[in-house]
């Protein structure tokens, strides 16, 4: 009888010890995958039903505004800096970004997670050449309907001009309206009379605006809609602020929690920082509510 409490205590201690070690002290087994900062966001992006519902609701809501946009000759979705002519009377167009706006490239991200690699131009180019990206829910239906109603869709993308043929193939094969390869305006497109820099899309938007009235713009990045003078949280907000009334009417934003200019805005756009330094800056940028 007296031995029982001792055994019970011993068992408790052993069990407690086991629990403690298992939850606090044991390094990951070799079979455990390495930590990756993009895992949860990528899992959400690729597998959640919620993402499909969000993109579908964006494109359906845009469809509701299409009649009004077509009927009103003063309706134009270009930022003022990208428009120096009168759009009334010009044929209608819609501008969409490509990646994570109409096409889903999450398999490329998954490959990086599984290999422990990070983004490289080489692996990205190989993915683009596969022509394997799939449409986001609702995008083909909305843009197809717009095209049937006489709207030209321009794909203003920071895929490069050299990646244009593969991108056009991918878009066509998945059902997007793209009658002419000229509807793809990639990074490196030369726009006469407009000195654009790098990935800024202002000159390419201006080019579309010279020949078309732009009914709507779609993007997963603020820079898809308007050029950002300063990529800080405040600078990004300031770029969009004059157009707040256009959100959900002329400008439409798709979700992308995996990557985007919102991220480097948190570490001073300094990609030379180590991954740990960037992670520290991102943690520091969060608000704990105190
Ligand atoms: Mg994009």
PDB file of C-alpha atoms and ligand atoms in Angstrom, residues 97-101 220-221 224 259, ligand 1:
ATOM      1  CA  UNK A  97      -1.582  42.113 -63.809  1.00  0.00           C
ATOM      2  CA  UNK A  98      -0.771  38.447 -64.485  1.00  0.00           C
ATOM      3  CA  UNK A  99       0.906  36.730 -61.530  1.00  0.00           C
ATOM      4  CA  UNK A 100      -1.400  36.123 -58.575  1.00  0.00           C
ATOM      5  CA  UNK A 101      -3.958  38.369 -60.246  1.00  0.00           C
ATOM      6  CA  UNK A 220      -2.283  41.859 -56.285  1.00  0.00           C
ATOM      7  CA  UNK A 221       0.180  44.720 -55.699  1.00  0.00           C
ATOM      8  CA  UNK A 224      -0.150  47.258 -60.408  1.00  0.00           C
ATOM      9  CA  UNK A 259       5.075  37.819 -51.544  1.00  0.00           C
TER      10      UNK A 259
HETATM   11 MG1  LIG B   1       1.161  40.047 -59.440  1.00  0.00          MG
END
